[in-house]
Amino acid sequence: MTAAAPPRRRTDTRTVLAYLVLTLGVVLTLFPFAWMLLTSLKSFQELFNLSFLPADPTLDNYRQVLTETKFVQWFGNSLLVAGVTTVSVLFFDSLVGYTLAKFDFPGKNLVFILILSTLMIPTEMLVIPWFVGVSDLQLTRSVPGAYLAIMFPGLMSAFGVFLMRQFFESVPGDLLEAARIDGMHEFGIFWRIALPLVRPALASLAIFTFLGNWNAFLWPLIVIQQPQFRTLPVGTALFNGEAGTQWGLIMAASSLAVIPVLLVFAFFQRQIIEGIVLTGMKG
Amino acid sequence: MATTSDLRGRRAPARSSSRPSSLRRHQIRTAYTFLLVPLLFFLVVRFIPTLTALRLSLFDWNILKEQQPFVGVENYRALLGDEKFGQALKNTALYTLIGVPAQLALGLGIALLLGRIRALQGLYRALYFAPYVTPIVAAAWVWQWVFSPQFGPVNTFLMWLHLPPQAFLTSPGQALPTTAALVVWQNLGFQVVLFLAGLAAIPRVYYEAAEIDGASPTQAFWKITWPLLNPTLVFSVVTGTIAYLQLFTQVVNLNFTDQGGPLGSTMTVALYIYQLAFGRYQMGYASAITVVLFVIILLITLLQLRFLTRRYDV
């Protein structure tokens, strides 16, 4: 692989090399990202200029996005959809993972295999029946109905069940038994004893679920019929038609959309990685 | 399921003879209570729709029409002669064959290098993660701009090196690899985190022992890292393949029209399904394709799990 220098004493040279390669990689990786940020600061006249840095940086694109488009509403919709689905996934996937790891009951393996097998069902296969069902129920016009229609597919995830089950396996049974002997209610044992022990796993599940639903595109594109229910990805994708191709606005909107997720990752990255380590790709 | 195994790891198993069975009954009742709502969810939102799709595929189902006649396997027979479907299938296979190995190699390479450095590790990690948190729609817009034939920075760079500018997304030959590059670029952050986690789970002692035995870093990689990383590698390959076989969002957003690139050169199976089901409302025919896609995913996943999974006892 990249680091194949044989002599063992030359660790310093290898470390310097690692930094060099990593820095080059970061530059290449971040180039499109930086391009997005910088373009969002360019004025309309400057957009088609080939220069990397804006000569005369302006926040005008941001002002326009925030005041002249539905951006704030889309942002709110996305926040609501991603927030509710994340809370739901964290709660239910933990509960199922805990039950599968810590209880013994007939049909346990069958339940686990059935839930896990849904990972192989392509979303495309589900969206057609979902669409037919949602149309039959005429959900998409009213306020709670439309949001429910957008978010229901994401309320639980098989991946999360797998992740949480792996983690709860490592929680000592004696601890739960002690609480049981003390007369604690079964749900209390889960909620107050087991759940706090799996915080890193919850952190990684939270970020990936939030991100997945924040970015969800196919189903929202299909199911949202009225402009006021558009989520950020759908709204931005349709930006093109509605505002003419206004690159500056698109870049500003996109830059703003990145902020919440990037902040969350920066704050919790240690826990996220620890969460994946501990939940273990133990197979 | 034997009663003895139920008492595994329990401190005070039986104070009276009636207690274990009532405890067990209580356990079973609690488990089913906890699972009630989630099982209902997976049944109603995942399993029943799968069966519905199977049923729809046997009908000439069009949501705009009054009649939805039963046509048996006619939709499947029509698929055999559908050239667009053939092209979509071929493209999807190409995406998978380019994308999965590329993101695995790059992700693992970066994770290995990150494991080598101490200072600024967190910063580098976050920077590599940035594309992953970029909304796909936004990333697609940026990509279109970066690879634009007229004013894109990549072509500017090529001209600067006195190389001929390329058509990229506007050329039938280059559009697919350029699109695949976007997907790889976006997935890289997740792959890096995944491999960092996998690497961190390998006990340090093995490397120390190998060094004492005089193993080179290359030997250590192939004898320790690679085999012990197997669960992570399998996870990356299996979930990566499933994701690439369903590629949709990037392809749609890289084209102003959702027709799948110049001459359909970036069209995927998922995009074709979308066009048929929600552009032309041919939901029966589209469902038949989803069933075929499901079977392909199922077979490939089972094959991969069968041949990639190894157990190492150390």
Coordinates of C-alpha atoms in Angstrom, one line a residue:
Chain A
M1 CA 0.0 0.0 0.0
T2 CA 1.0 3.6 0.3
A3 CA 3.3 3.2 3.3
A4 CA 5.6 0.4 2.3
A5 CA 9.0 1.9 3.3
P6 CA 10.9 -1.1 4.8
P7 CA 13.4 0.3 7.4
R8 CA 11.7 0.5 10.7
R9 CA 13.8 3.4 12.1
R10 CA 12.6 5.9 9.6
T11 CA 9.3 6.6 11.2
D12 CA 9.8 10.3 11.0
T13 CA 10.2 10.3 7.2
R14 CA 7.1 8.2 6.9
T15 CA 5.1 10.5 9.1
V16 CA 6.1 13.5 7.1
L17 CA 5.1 11.6 3.9
A18 CA 1.8 10.7 5.5
Y19 CA 1.1 14.4 6.2
L20 CA 2.0 15.3 2.7
V21 CA -0.2 12.7 1.1
L22 CA -3.1 13.5 3.5
T23 CA -2.8 17.2 2.8
L24 CA -2.8 16.7 -0.9
G25 CA -5.9 14.4 -0.5
V26 CA -7.6 17.0 1.7
V27 CA -7.0 19.7 -0.9
L28 CA -8.4 17.6 -3.7
T29 CA -11.3 16.4 -1.5
L30 CA -12.2 19.9 -0.4
F31 CA -11.8 21.6 -3.7
P32 CA -15.4 21.2 -4.9
F33 CA -16.5 22.1 -1.4
A34 CA -14.4 25.3 -1.3
W35 CA -15.6 26.1 -4.8
M36 CA -19.1 26.0 -3.5
L37 CA -18.4 28.4 -0.6
L38 CA -16.4 30.8 -2.7
T39 CA -18.9 30.9 -5.5
S40 CA -21.6 31.7 -3.0
L41 CA -19.6 34.9 -2.2
K42 CA -19.3 36.1 -5.8
S43 CA -21.4 38.8 -7.3
F44 CA -23.5 38.0 -10.4
Q45 CA -21.0 39.9 -12.6
E46 CA -18.2 37.8 -11.2
L47 CA -19.8 34.4 -11.5
F48 CA -18.4 33.3 -14.8
N49 CA -15.0 34.6 -13.9
L50 CA -12.4 31.9 -13.8
S51 CA -10.7 33.1 -10.6
F52 CA -10.8 30.9 -7.6
L53 CA -11.2 33.7 -5.0
P54 CA -14.0 36.3 -5.3
A55 CA -12.4 39.7 -6.1
D56 CA -15.2 41.5 -4.3
P57 CA -16.8 39.2 -1.8
T58 CA -20.5 39.9 -1.2
L59 CA -23.2 38.4 1.0
D60 CA -25.8 39.4 -1.5
N61 CA -26.5 35.8 -2.6
Y62 CA -27.2 34.9 1.0
R63 CA -29.5 37.9 1.5
Q64 CA -31.4 36.9 -1.6
V65 CA -31.7 33.3 -0.6
L66 CA -33.0 34.1 2.8
T67 CA -35.4 36.9 1.8
E68 CA -36.5 36.2 -1.8
T69 CA -36.9 32.4 -1.8
K70 CA -38.7 29.8 0.3
F71 CA -35.3 28.7 1.7
V72 CA -36.2 29.3 5.3
Q73 CA -39.4 27.3 5.0
W74 CA -37.6 24.4 3.3
F75 CA -34.9 24.5 5.9
G76 CA -37.6 24.3 8.6
N77 CA -39.3 21.4 6.8
S78 CA -36.1 19.5 6.6
L79 CA -35.3 20.2 10.2
L80 CA -38.7 18.9 11.3
V81 CA -38.5 15.8 9.1
A82 CA -34.9 14.9 10.0
G83 CA -35.5 15.7 13.7
V84 CA -38.6 13.6 14.2
T85 CA -37.3 10.6 12.2
T86 CA -34.0 10.7 14.2
V87 CA -35.7 10.8 17.5
S88 CA -38.0 8.0 16.4
V89 CA -35.1 5.8 15.0
L90 CA -33.1 6.4 18.2
F91 CA -36.0 5.3 20.4
F92 CA -37.4 2.4 18.5
D93 CA -34.2 1.0 17.1
S94 CA -32.7 1.0 20.7
L95 CA -35.7 -0.7 22.1
V96 CA -35.7 -3.4 19.4
G97 CA -31.9 -3.8 19.6
Y98 CA -32.1 -4.1 23.4
T99 CA -34.9 -6.6 23.3
L100 CA -33.1 -8.8 20.7
A101 CA -29.9 -8.7 22.7
K102 CA -31.2 -9.1 26.2
F103 CA -34.4 -11.1 26.1
D104 CA -35.0 -14.7 25.3
F105 CA -38.2 -15.5 23.6
P106 CA -39.5 -17.8 20.9
G107 CA -39.0 -16.4 17.4
K108 CA -36.1 -14.1 18.4
N109 CA -33.8 -15.1 15.6
L110 CA -36.6 -15.0 13.0
V111 CA -37.5 -11.4 14.1
F112 CA -33.8 -10.4 13.7
I113 CA -33.4 -12.0 10.3
L114 CA -36.7 -10.5 9.0
I115 CA -35.7 -7.0 10.1
L116 CA -32.2 -7.3 8.7
S117 CA -33.4 -8.7 5.4
T118 CA -35.3 -5.5 4.7
L119 CA -31.9 -3.9 4.0
M120 CA -31.9 -5.8 0.7
I121 CA -35.3 -4.5 -0.4
P122 CA -34.5 -1.7 -2.9
T123 CA -36.2 1.7 -2.1
E124 CA -37.5 1.8 -5.7
M125 CA -39.5 -1.3 -5.0
L126 CA -41.2 0.3 -2.0
V127 CA -41.9 3.8 -3.3
I128 CA -44.5 2.7 -5.9
P129 CA -46.7 0.9 -3.3
W130 CA -46.1 3.7 -0.9
F131 CA -47.2 6.3 -3.5
V132 CA -50.3 4.3 -4.3
G133 CA -51.1 3.9 -0.6
V134 CA -50.5 7.6 0.2
S135 CA -52.6 8.7 -2.8
D136 CA -55.5 6.4 -1.7
L137 CA -55.4 7.9 1.7
Q138 CA -55.2 11.4 0.3
L139 CA -52.6 12.4 2.9
T140 CA -50.6 15.0 1.1
R141 CA -52.8 18.1 1.3
S142 CA -53.3 18.7 5.1
V143 CA -50.6 19.8 7.5
P144 CA -50.0 16.8 9.7
G145 CA -50.8 14.3 6.9
A146 CA -48.2 15.8 4.4
Y147 CA -45.4 15.7 6.9
L148 CA -46.4 12.2 8.0
A149 CA -46.3 11.1 4.4
I150 CA -42.8 12.5 3.9
M151 CA -41.3 11.0 7.1
F152 CA -43.0 7.7 7.7
P153 CA -40.6 5.5 5.7
G154 CA -37.7 6.8 7.9
L155 CA -39.2 6.3 11.3
M156 CA -37.3 3.1 11.9
S157 CA -34.2 1.6 10.3
A158 CA -33.0 -2.0 10.0
F159 CA -29.4 -0.8 10.1
G160 CA -30.0 0.9 13.4
V161 CA -31.5 -2.2 14.9
F162 CA -28.4 -4.1 13.9
L163 CA -26.1 -1.5 15.3
M164 CA -27.9 -1.2 18.6
R165 CA -28.2 -4.9 19.1
Q166 CA -24.5 -5.3 18.6
F167 CA -23.9 -2.7 21.3
F168 CA -26.4 -4.0 23.8
E169 CA -24.8 -7.4 23.6
S170 CA -21.9 -6.0 25.5
V171 CA -24.0 -4.5 28.4
P172 CA -23.5 -6.9 31.3
G173 CA -26.7 -8.9 32.1
D174 CA -25.9 -8.8 35.8
L175 CA -26.4 -5.1 35.9
L176 CA -29.9 -5.4 34.5
E177 CA -30.7 -8.3 36.7
A178 CA -29.7 -6.3 39.8
A179 CA -32.2 -3.6 38.8
R180 CA -34.8 -6.3 38.2
I181 CA -34.3 -7.7 41.7
D182 CA -34.6 -4.2 43.1
G183 CA -38.1 -4.2 41.6
M184 CA -37.4 -1.8 38.7
H185 CA -39.9 -1.8 35.9
E186 CA -38.7 -3.5 32.6
F187 CA -39.0 -0.3 30.6
G188 CA -37.2 1.6 33.4
I189 CA -34.3 -0.8 33.2
F190 CA -34.0 -0.2 29.5
W191 CA -34.5 3.6 29.7
R192 CA -32.5 4.4 32.9
I193 CA -29.9 1.7 33.1
A194 CA -29.1 0.2 29.6
L195 CA -29.7 3.3 27.4
P196 CA -27.2 5.6 29.1
L197 CA -24.5 2.9 28.7
V198 CA -24.7 3.1 24.9
R199 CA -24.3 6.8 24.4
P200 CA -21.5 6.5 21.7
A201 CA -23.7 4.2 19.7
L202 CA -26.6 6.6 19.9
A203 CA -24.4 9.4 18.8
S204 CA -23.3 7.6 15.6
L205 CA -26.8 6.4 14.9
A206 CA -28.1 9.9 15.4
I207 CA -25.7 11.6 13.0
F208 CA -26.2 9.0 10.2
T209 CA -29.9 9.0 10.6
F210 CA -30.2 12.7 10.7
L211 CA -27.9 13.0 7.7
G212 CA -29.8 10.4 5.7
N213 CA -33.1 12.1 6.3
W214 CA -31.7 15.6 5.9
N215 CA -30.5 14.5 2.4
A216 CA -33.4 12.2 1.5
F217 CA -34.4 12.9 -2.1
L218 CA -36.3 10.2 -4.0
W219 CA -39.3 9.7 -1.7
P220 CA -39.8 13.4 -0.9
L221 CA -39.5 14.3 -4.6
I222 CA -42.3 11.8 -5.3
V223 CA -44.6 12.5 -2.4
I224 CA -44.5 16.3 -2.0
Q225 CA -47.1 17.9 -4.1
Q226 CA -47.5 21.3 -2.6
P227 CA -44.6 23.8 -2.6
Q228 CA -44.9 24.7 1.1
F229 CA -44.0 21.1 2.1
R230 CA -40.8 20.9 0.1
T231 CA -37.7 19.8 2.0
L232 CA -34.3 21.4 1.4
P233 CA -33.0 18.9 -1.2
V234 CA -36.3 19.0 -3.2
G235 CA -36.5 22.7 -3.0
T236 CA -32.9 23.3 -4.0
A237 CA -33.2 20.8 -6.9
L238 CA -36.2 22.7 -8.2
F239 CA -34.4 26.0 -7.7
N240 CA -33.2 25.8 -11.2
G241 CA -36.6 26.0 -12.8
E242 CA -38.1 28.6 -10.5
A243 CA -35.4 31.2 -10.3
G244 CA -33.7 30.7 -13.6
T245 CA -30.2 29.1 -13.2
Q246 CA -28.9 31.3 -10.5
W247 CA -25.7 29.7 -9.6
G248 CA -24.9 32.2 -6.8
L249 CA -28.2 31.5 -5.1
I250 CA -27.8 27.7 -5.4
M251 CA -24.3 27.8 -4.0
A252 CA -25.4 30.0 -1.1
A253 CA -28.4 27.8 -0.3
S254 CA -26.2 24.7 -0.4
S255 CA -23.5 26.3 1.8
L256 CA -26.2 27.1 4.4
A257 CA -27.6 23.5 4.2
V258 CA -24.2 22.0 5.1
I259 CA -23.7 24.0 8.3
P260 CA -25.9 22.1 10.8
V261 CA -24.6 18.7 9.8
L262 CA -21.0 19.8 9.7
L263 CA -21.3 21.4 13.1
V264 CA -22.8 18.2 14.6
F265 CA -20.1 16.1 13.2
A266 CA -17.3 18.4 14.4
F267 CA -18.7 18.3 17.9
F268 CA -19.4 14.6 18.1
Q269 CA -16.8 13.0 15.8
R270 CA -15.0 11.2 18.6
Q271 CA -18.2 9.7 19.9
I272 CA -19.3 8.8 16.4
I273 CA -16.1 6.9 15.6
E274 CA -16.1 5.3 19.1
G275 CA -19.7 4.3 18.5
I276 CA -18.8 2.5 15.3
V277 CA -15.8 0.9 16.9
L278 CA -17.7 -0.4 19.9
T279 CA -20.8 -1.5 18.1
G280 CA -18.2 -3.4 16.3
M281 CA -18.2 -4.6 12.7
K282 CA -17.8 -7.9 14.6
G283 CA -19.8 -9.7 11.9
Chain B
M1 CA -34.8 -22.1 23.2
A2 CA -34.2 -24.7 26.0
T3 CA -35.2 -23.5 29.5
T4 CA -31.7 -24.0 30.8
S5 CA -30.2 -21.4 28.4
D6 CA -32.8 -18.9 29.6
L7 CA -31.1 -18.8 32.9
R8 CA -27.7 -18.1 31.5
G9 CA -25.9 -15.4 33.4
R10 CA -28.5 -15.0 36.0
R11 CA -27.5 -14.7 39.6
A12 CA -30.4 -16.1 41.6
P13 CA -32.1 -18.5 39.3
A14 CA -34.7 -20.3 41.4
R15 CA -35.7 -19.5 44.8
S16 CA -38.9 -21.4 44.5
S17 CA -39.7 -23.9 41.8
S18 CA -42.5 -21.9 40.2
R19 CA -40.4 -18.8 39.8
P20 CA -38.4 -19.5 36.7
S21 CA -41.3 -20.3 34.5
S22 CA -43.3 -17.2 35.6
L23 CA -40.1 -15.1 35.2
R24 CA -39.7 -16.6 31.7
R25 CA -43.3 -15.8 30.9
H26 CA -42.8 -12.3 32.1
Q27 CA -39.7 -12.0 29.9
I28 CA -41.6 -13.2 26.8
R29 CA -44.5 -10.9 27.4
T30 CA -42.2 -7.9 27.9
A31 CA -40.2 -8.8 24.8
Y32 CA -43.3 -8.9 22.6
T33 CA -44.7 -5.7 24.2
F34 CA -41.4 -3.9 23.3
L35 CA -41.5 -5.3 19.8
L36 CA -45.2 -4.7 19.0
V37 CA -45.0 -1.3 17.4
P38 CA -41.7 -1.9 15.6
L39 CA -42.8 -5.2 14.1
L40 CA -46.0 -3.5 12.9
F41 CA -43.9 -0.9 11.3
F42 CA -41.6 -3.3 9.4
L43 CA -44.7 -5.3 8.4
V44 CA -46.7 -2.4 7.1
V45 CA -43.9 -0.2 5.7
R46 CA -41.5 -2.8 4.4
F47 CA -43.0 -6.3 3.9
I48 CA -46.5 -5.6 2.7
P49 CA -45.3 -3.0 0.1
T50 CA -42.8 -5.6 -1.2
L51 CA -45.6 -8.0 -1.8
T52 CA -47.7 -5.2 -3.3
A53 CA -44.9 -4.5 -5.8
L54 CA -44.8 -8.1 -6.7
R55 CA -48.5 -8.1 -7.3
L56 CA -48.5 -4.8 -9.3
S57 CA -45.8 -6.3 -11.6
L58 CA -48.4 -8.7 -12.9
F59 CA -50.8 -6.0 -13.9
D60 CA -50.9 -3.3 -16.5
W61 CA -51.1 -0.9 -13.7
N62 CA -51.4 2.8 -14.5
I63 CA -52.6 5.1 -11.8
L64 CA -54.3 7.4 -14.3
K65 CA -56.4 4.7 -16.0
E66 CA -59.7 3.3 -14.9
Q67 CA -58.9 -0.3 -15.7
Q68 CA -55.8 -2.2 -14.3
P69 CA -56.0 -5.5 -16.3
F70 CA -54.1 -8.6 -15.1
V71 CA -51.3 -9.4 -17.7
G72 CA -49.4 -12.2 -15.9
V73 CA -45.7 -12.2 -16.8
E74 CA -46.3 -9.9 -19.8
N75 CA -44.3 -7.1 -18.1
Y76 CA -41.4 -9.4 -17.6
R77 CA -41.5 -10.6 -21.2
A78 CA -41.5 -7.0 -22.4
L79 CA -38.4 -6.3 -20.3
L80 CA -36.4 -8.8 -22.3
G81 CA -36.8 -6.7 -25.5
D82 CA -36.4 -3.3 -23.8
E83 CA -33.1 -1.8 -25.0
K84 CA -33.3 1.2 -22.5
F85 CA -33.6 -1.3 -19.7
G86 CA -30.5 -3.2 -21.0
Q87 CA -28.5 0.0 -21.2
A88 CA -29.6 1.0 -17.6
L89 CA -28.6 -2.4 -16.4
K90 CA -25.2 -2.2 -18.0
N91 CA -24.6 1.3 -16.7
T92 CA -25.6 0.3 -13.2
A93 CA -23.2 -2.6 -13.3
L94 CA -20.4 -0.2 -14.5
Y95 CA -21.1 2.3 -11.7
T96 CA -20.9 -0.5 -9.2
L97 CA -17.7 -2.0 -10.7
I98 CA -16.0 1.5 -10.7
G99 CA -17.4 2.8 -7.5
V100 CA -17.2 0.0 -4.9
P101 CA -13.4 -0.9 -5.4
A102 CA -12.5 2.8 -5.8
Q103 CA -14.1 4.0 -2.5
L104 CA -12.8 0.9 -0.7
A105 CA -9.2 1.5 -1.8
L106 CA -9.3 5.3 -1.2
G107 CA -11.1 5.0 2.1
L108 CA -8.8 2.4 3.5
G109 CA -5.7 4.2 2.2
I110 CA -6.7 7.5 3.9
A111 CA -7.7 5.7 7.1
L112 CA -4.3 4.0 7.2
L113 CA -2.5 7.3 6.8
L114 CA -4.7 9.0 9.4
G115 CA -3.8 6.2 11.8
R116 CA -0.1 7.1 11.3
I117 CA -0.4 10.7 12.4
R118 CA -1.0 12.2 15.8
A119 CA -1.3 15.9 15.5
L120 CA -4.3 17.4 13.8
Q121 CA -5.8 13.9 13.3
G122 CA -9.3 15.2 14.3
L123 CA -9.1 18.1 11.9
Y124 CA -8.1 15.9 8.9
R125 CA -10.8 13.5 9.8
A126 CA -13.4 16.3 9.8
L127 CA -12.1 17.7 6.5
Y128 CA -12.3 14.3 4.8
F129 CA -15.8 14.0 6.2
A130 CA -17.0 17.3 4.7
P131 CA -18.1 15.9 1.3
Y132 CA -20.2 13.3 3.0
V133 CA -22.3 15.9 4.9
T134 CA -22.7 18.0 1.7
P135 CA -26.3 17.6 0.5
I136 CA -26.2 15.4 -2.6
V137 CA -28.2 18.0 -4.5
A138 CA -25.6 20.7 -3.7
A139 CA -22.7 18.4 -4.4
A140 CA -24.2 17.6 -7.8
W141 CA -24.5 21.3 -8.6
V142 CA -20.9 22.0 -7.6
W143 CA -19.7 19.0 -9.7
Q144 CA -21.6 20.3 -12.7
W145 CA -19.8 23.6 -12.3
V146 CA -16.4 22.1 -11.5
F147 CA -16.5 19.9 -14.6
S148 CA -18.2 22.4 -16.8
P149 CA -16.7 22.4 -20.3
Q150 CA -16.7 26.2 -20.7
F151 CA -15.8 27.7 -17.3
G152 CA -15.0 24.7 -15.1
P153 CA -11.9 24.8 -13.0
V154 CA -10.9 21.3 -14.0
N155 CA -10.7 22.3 -17.7
T156 CA -9.0 25.6 -16.7
F157 CA -6.4 23.4 -14.9
L158 CA -6.0 21.1 -17.9
M159 CA -5.4 24.1 -20.2
W160 CA -2.9 25.4 -17.8
L161 CA -1.0 22.1 -18.2
H162 CA -1.4 22.5 -22.0
L163 CA -3.8 19.5 -22.1
P164 CA -6.9 19.6 -24.3
P165 CA -10.1 20.5 -22.4
Q166 CA -12.6 17.6 -22.0
A167 CA -16.4 17.5 -22.4
F168 CA -16.9 15.5 -19.2
L169 CA -20.6 15.4 -18.3
T170 CA -21.6 16.5 -21.8
S171 CA -19.9 13.6 -23.5
P172 CA -21.6 10.1 -23.7
G173 CA -18.2 8.5 -23.1
Q174 CA -17.1 10.5 -20.1
A175 CA -20.4 11.3 -18.3
L176 CA -20.6 7.9 -16.5
P177 CA -17.1 7.9 -15.0
T178 CA -17.5 11.6 -14.0
T179 CA -20.8 10.8 -12.3
A180 CA -19.2 7.8 -10.6
A181 CA -16.3 10.1 -9.4
L182 CA -18.9 12.3 -7.7
V183 CA -20.4 9.3 -5.8
V184 CA -17.0 8.1 -4.7
W185 CA -16.0 11.6 -3.6
Q186 CA -19.2 11.9 -1.5
N187 CA -18.9 8.4 0.1
L188 CA -15.3 8.8 0.9
G189 CA -15.9 10.4 4.3
F190 CA -18.1 7.6 5.5
Q191 CA -15.6 5.0 4.2
V192 CA -12.8 6.7 6.1
V193 CA -14.7 6.7 9.4
L194 CA -15.7 3.1 8.8
F195 CA -12.2 1.9 8.3
L196 CA -10.8 4.1 11.1
A197 CA -13.3 2.3 13.4
G198 CA -12.3 -1.1 11.9
L199 CA -8.6 -0.4 12.4
A200 CA -9.1 0.9 15.9
A201 CA -10.7 -2.4 16.8
I202 CA -7.5 -4.4 16.0
P203 CA -5.5 -4.9 19.2
R204 CA -2.2 -3.0 19.2
V205 CA -0.5 -6.1 20.7
Y206 CA -0.5 -7.9 17.3
Y207 CA 1.5 -5.2 15.7
E208 CA 4.0 -5.0 18.6
A209 CA 4.4 -8.8 18.4
A210 CA 4.9 -8.6 14.6
E211 CA 7.5 -5.9 15.0
I212 CA 9.4 -7.9 17.6
D213 CA 9.4 -10.8 15.1
G214 CA 10.9 -8.5 12.5
A215 CA 7.9 -8.2 10.2
S216 CA 7.9 -5.4 7.7
P217 CA 5.0 -2.9 7.6
T218 CA 3.8 -4.5 4.3
Q219 CA 3.9 -8.0 5.9
A220 CA 2.0 -6.6 9.0
F221 CA -0.6 -5.2 6.7
W222 CA -1.3 -8.4 4.8
K223 CA -0.9 -10.7 7.8
I224 CA -2.7 -8.7 10.5
T225 CA -4.6 -5.7 9.2
W226 CA -6.2 -7.2 6.1
P227 CA -7.5 -10.4 7.7
L228 CA -8.7 -8.8 10.9
L229 CA -10.3 -6.0 8.9
N230 CA -12.4 -8.6 7.1
P231 CA -15.8 -7.8 8.8
T232 CA -15.3 -4.1 7.9
L233 CA -14.3 -4.9 4.4
V234 CA -17.3 -7.2 3.9
F235 CA -19.6 -4.5 5.4
S236 CA -18.1 -1.9 3.0
V237 CA -18.4 -4.1 -0.1
V238 CA -21.9 -5.4 0.7
T239 CA -23.5 -2.1 1.7
G240 CA -21.6 -0.2 -1.1
T241 CA -22.9 -2.6 -3.7
I242 CA -26.4 -2.3 -2.5
A243 CA -26.2 1.5 -2.6
Y244 CA -24.6 1.6 -6.1
L245 CA -27.2 -0.7 -7.5
Q246 CA -29.8 1.9 -6.4
L247 CA -28.0 4.9 -7.6
F248 CA -30.4 7.8 -8.3
T249 CA -30.0 11.2 -6.7
Q250 CA -26.6 12.1 -8.1
V251 CA -27.6 10.9 -11.6
V252 CA -30.8 13.0 -11.6
N253 CA -29.1 16.1 -10.3
L254 CA -26.1 16.0 -12.6
N255 CA -28.5 16.6 -15.5
F256 CA -30.8 19.5 -16.1
T257 CA -33.3 17.0 -17.5
D258 CA -33.8 13.7 -15.8
Q259 CA -33.2 11.8 -19.0
G260 CA -30.0 10.1 -17.8
G261 CA -27.2 12.0 -19.4
P262 CA -26.2 12.4 -23.0
L263 CA -27.8 9.6 -25.0
G264 CA -28.8 7.9 -21.8
S265 CA -25.2 7.3 -21.0
T266 CA -25.6 7.8 -17.2
M267 CA -29.0 6.3 -16.9
T268 CA -29.4 3.8 -14.1
V269 CA -32.0 1.2 -13.3
A270 CA -33.4 3.3 -10.4
L271 CA -33.7 6.4 -12.7
Y272 CA -35.5 4.3 -15.4
I273 CA -37.9 3.0 -12.7
Y274 CA -38.6 6.6 -11.6
Q275 CA -39.2 7.7 -15.2
L276 CA -41.6 4.9 -15.9
A277 CA -43.5 5.0 -12.6
F278 CA -43.7 8.7 -12.0
G279 CA -43.1 10.2 -15.4
R280 CA -45.4 7.9 -17.4
Y281 CA -47.3 6.3 -14.5
Q282 CA -46.6 2.8 -15.9
M283 CA -46.4 1.4 -12.4
G284 CA -47.0 -2.2 -13.3
Y285 CA -44.1 -2.3 -15.7
A286 CA -41.9 -0.3 -13.4
S287 CA -42.7 -2.7 -10.6
A288 CA -41.5 -5.6 -12.7
I289 CA -38.2 -3.9 -13.0
T290 CA -38.0 -3.3 -9.2
V291 CA -38.6 -7.0 -8.7
V292 CA -35.7 -7.8 -11.1
L293 CA -33.6 -5.3 -9.2
F294 CA -34.5 -6.9 -5.9
V295 CA -33.6 -10.4 -7.2
I296 CA -30.2 -9.0 -8.4
I297 CA -29.4 -7.3 -5.1
L298 CA -30.5 -10.5 -3.2
L299 CA -28.3 -12.8 -5.3
I300 CA -25.2 -10.5 -5.2
T301 CA -25.5 -9.9 -1.5
L302 CA -25.8 -13.6 -0.7
L303 CA -22.9 -14.4 -3.0
Q304 CA -20.7 -11.7 -1.4
L305 CA -21.6 -12.8 2.1
R306 CA -20.8 -16.4 1.1
F307 CA -17.4 -15.7 -0.5
L308 CA -16.1 -12.7 1.4
T309 CA -16.9 -13.6 5.0
R310 CA -14.0 -15.3 6.7
R311 CA -13.6 -16.1 10.3
Y312 CA -10.1 -15.8 11.8
D313 CA -9.5 -17.2 15.3
V314 CA -6.6 -15.5 16.9

